[in-house]
Amino acid sequence: QGGPASGILFEISVDPLLMTLEQLEGVVRRPVRTKAADGRVEKTDEAIVSGFVDDWSVEFEGPKALNMGLKKIAKFEIASGQRMNREETVIVPARKLTEKEEKACRSEWKTIKISYKERLLGIFIGLNATIWDQYNIPIEKFESVLTRLVVAL
């Protein structure tokens, strides 16, 4: 850890997990259009799975798919010796869940957090995330600098 190659080695070791999650039934897919070398437009789809260093996200269709994904992650932990940071792992639903749905989401990880506003790669996501959440701190810093400049004048 900390060496120049550690980030690359980490990504190489995590890639099989992300590829496995992409293949799971119940992972949301989005349409993608690409242009072939001969100019034809090809329509395909891709799973909504992403990873950036140690931040990963997967969009599941519901609790059943989520729990299949958590089982795959548990197998990955055993096989690789790596561990998910369970305190930082969060479910961010696309809509308000019922108590029954929350219980179903927790069938694999009893203590997994369910939140309606989280930060992923610096961007607030979730039902309760607002534009103000995103820009509040930068605006306050800007206003503070302006106040200091006005006082200095």
GROMACS .gro file of C-alpha atoms in nm:
model
  153
    1GLN     CA    1   0.000   0.000   0.000
    2GLY     CA    2   0.127   0.347  -0.084
    3GLY     CA    3   0.363   0.234  -0.360
    4PRO     CA    4   0.333   0.367  -0.717
    5ALA     CA    5   0.185   0.040  -0.844
    6SER     CA    6  -0.057  -0.018  -0.555
    7GLY     CA    7  -0.350   0.164  -0.720
    8ILE     CA    8  -0.312  -0.026  -1.045
    9LEU     CA    9  -0.278  -0.358  -0.863
   10PHE     CA   10  -0.589  -0.280  -0.659
   11GLU     CA   11  -0.788  -0.203  -0.975
   12ILE     CA   12  -0.668  -0.524  -1.141
   13SER     CA   13  -0.774  -0.725  -0.837
   14VAL     CA   14  -1.119  -0.561  -0.819
   15ASP     CA   15  -1.199  -0.580  -1.190
   16PRO     CA   16  -1.319  -0.944  -1.174
   17LEU     CA   17  -1.574  -0.845  -0.908
   18LEU     CA   18  -1.706  -0.556  -1.115
   19MET     CA   19  -1.728  -0.778  -1.424
   20THR     CA   20  -1.914  -1.043  -1.222
   21LEU     CA   21  -2.160  -0.783  -1.096
   22GLU     CA   22  -2.216  -0.660  -1.453
   23GLN     CA   23  -2.332  -1.010  -1.553
   24LEU     CA   24  -2.582  -1.055  -1.269
   25GLU     CA   25  -2.948  -1.082  -1.350
   26GLY     CA   26  -3.125  -0.783  -1.200
   27VAL     CA   27  -2.851  -0.526  -1.256
   28VAL     CA   28  -3.005  -0.228  -1.435
   29ARG     CA   29  -2.889  -0.185  -1.794
   30ARG     CA   30  -2.900   0.128  -2.006
   31PRO     CA   31  -2.907   0.157  -2.384
   32VAL     CA   32  -2.584   0.265  -2.551
   33ARG     CA   33  -2.529   0.376  -2.909
   34THR     CA   34  -2.183   0.348  -3.058
   35LYS     CA   35  -2.051   0.428  -3.401
   36ALA     CA   36  -1.878   0.143  -3.582
   37ALA     CA   37  -1.566   0.199  -3.794
   38ASP     CA   38  -1.779   0.184  -4.111
   39GLY     CA   39  -2.011   0.459  -3.980
   40ARG     CA   40  -2.301   0.234  -3.877
   41VAL     CA   41  -2.465   0.311  -3.543
   42GLU     CA   42  -2.480   0.005  -3.322
   43LYS     CA   43  -2.725  -0.022  -3.036
   44THR     CA   44  -2.627  -0.225  -2.732
   45ASP     CA   45  -2.674  -0.196  -2.360
   46GLU     CA   46  -2.444  -0.186  -2.061
   47ALA     CA   47  -2.485  -0.261  -1.695
   48ILE     CA   48  -2.484   0.032  -1.456
   49VAL     CA   49  -2.176  -0.078  -1.261
   50SER     CA   50  -1.887   0.155  -1.197
   51GLY     CA   51  -1.572   0.160  -0.995
   52PHE     CA   52  -1.326   0.435  -0.925
   53VAL     CA   53  -1.043   0.335  -0.692
   54ASP     CA   54  -1.228   0.210  -0.384
   55ASP     CA   55  -1.567   0.366  -0.464
   56TRP     CA   56  -1.799   0.127  -0.646
   57SER     CA   57  -2.160   0.157  -0.743
   58VAL     CA   58  -2.410  -0.087  -0.887
   59GLU     CA   59  -2.771  -0.018  -0.976
   60PHE     CA   60  -2.989  -0.317  -0.884
   61GLU     CA   61  -3.353  -0.362  -0.986
   62GLY     CA   62  -3.467  -0.458  -0.637
   63PRO     CA   63  -3.390  -0.641  -0.311
   64LYS     CA   64  -3.359  -0.985  -0.475
   65ALA     CA   65  -3.092  -0.863  -0.720
   66LEU     CA   66  -2.922  -0.662  -0.443
   67ASN     CA   67  -2.892  -0.970  -0.224
   68MET     CA   68  -2.755  -1.176  -0.513
   69GLY     CA   69  -2.493  -0.903  -0.557
   70LEU     CA   70  -2.409  -0.903  -0.186
   71LYS     CA   71  -2.361  -1.283  -0.200
   72LYS     CA   72  -2.118  -1.240  -0.491
   73ILE     CA   73  -1.933  -0.973  -0.294
   74ALA     CA   74  -1.908  -1.209   0.006
   75LYS     CA   75  -1.757  -1.479  -0.220
   76PHE     CA   76  -1.514  -1.222  -0.360
   77GLU     CA   77  -1.408  -1.128  -0.007
   78ILE     CA   78  -1.329  -1.492   0.072
   79ALA     CA   79  -1.145  -1.552  -0.256
   80SER     CA   80  -0.942  -1.229  -0.259
   81GLY     CA   81  -0.887  -1.160   0.110
   82GLN     CA   82  -1.021  -0.807   0.054
   83ARG     CA   83  -1.301  -0.671   0.268
   84MET     CA   84  -1.586  -0.434   0.192
   85ASN     CA   85  -1.599  -0.141   0.428
   86ARG     CA   86  -1.938  -0.226   0.573
   87GLU     CA   87  -1.958   0.101   0.768
   88GLU     CA   88  -1.927   0.293   0.439
   89THR     CA   89  -2.149   0.067   0.228
   90VAL     CA   90  -2.488   0.228   0.165
   91ILE     CA   91  -2.804   0.148  -0.027
   92VAL     CA   92  -2.942   0.460  -0.197
   93PRO     CA   93  -3.293   0.372  -0.321
   94ALA     CA   94  -3.448   0.539  -0.623
   95ARG     CA   95  -3.775   0.572  -0.430
   96LYS     CA   96  -3.897   0.553  -0.071
   97LEU     CA   97  -3.887   0.192   0.046
   98THR     CA   98  -4.155   0.025   0.254
   99GLU     CA   99  -4.055  -0.143   0.581
  100LYS     CA  100  -4.095  -0.480   0.409
  101GLU     CA  101  -3.860  -0.372   0.129
  102GLU     CA  102  -3.604  -0.237   0.379
  103LYS     CA  103  -3.613  -0.571   0.562
  104ALA     CA  104  -3.567  -0.756   0.231
  105CYS     CA  105  -3.266  -0.535   0.147
  106ARG     CA  106  -3.110  -0.631   0.479
  107SER     CA  107  -3.153  -1.007   0.445
  108GLU     CA  108  -2.784  -1.052   0.356
  109TRP     CA  109  -2.628  -0.767   0.558
  110LYS     CA  110  -2.843  -0.698   0.862
  111THR     CA  111  -2.679  -0.363   0.942
  112ILE     CA  112  -2.639  -0.219   0.592
  113LYS     CA  113  -2.728   0.150   0.586
  114ILE     CA  114  -3.020   0.271   0.376
  115SER     CA  115  -2.998   0.641   0.297
  116TYR     CA  116  -3.181   0.886   0.077
  117LYS     CA  117  -2.888   1.129   0.049
  118GLU     CA  118  -2.524   1.026   0.007
  119ARG     CA  119  -2.213   1.154  -0.160
  120LEU     CA  120  -2.057   0.944  -0.436
  121LEU     CA  121  -1.735   1.070  -0.591
  122GLY     CA  122  -1.812   1.420  -0.466
  123ILE     CA  123  -2.167   1.431  -0.602
  124PHE     CA  124  -2.475   1.411  -0.381
  125ILE     CA  125  -2.719   1.140  -0.494
  126GLY     CA  126  -3.052   1.012  -0.367
  127LEU     CA  127  -3.411   1.125  -0.326
  128ASN     CA  128  -3.326   1.383  -0.060
  129ALA     CA  129  -3.022   1.528  -0.239
  130THR     CA  130  -3.071   1.884  -0.358
  131ILE     CA  131  -2.876   2.124  -0.571
  132TRP     CA  132  -2.819   2.327  -0.252
  133ASP     CA  133  -2.643   2.026  -0.095
  134GLN     CA  134  -2.404   2.018  -0.388
  135TYR     CA  135  -2.315   2.385  -0.395
  136ASN     CA  136  -2.369   2.503  -0.036
  137ILE     CA  137  -2.008   2.468   0.082
  138PRO     CA  138  -1.847   2.624  -0.231
  139ILE     CA  139  -2.096   2.914  -0.217
  140GLU     CA  140  -2.024   2.972   0.152
  141LYS     CA  141  -1.648   2.972   0.083
  142PHE     CA  142  -1.697   3.215  -0.204
  143GLU     CA  143  -1.909   3.445   0.012
  144SER     CA  144  -1.645   3.433   0.287
  145VAL     CA  145  -1.372   3.536   0.042
  146LEU     CA  146  -1.590   3.818  -0.090
  147THR     CA  147  -1.656   3.940   0.265
  148ARG     CA  148  -1.282   3.944   0.341
  149LEU     CA  149  -1.214   4.134   0.018
  150VAL     CA  150  -1.481   4.394   0.094
  151VAL     CA  151  -1.347   4.437   0.450
  152ALA     CA  152  -0.993   4.475   0.312
  153LEU     CA  153  -1.102   4.750   0.073
   0.00000   0.00000   0.00000
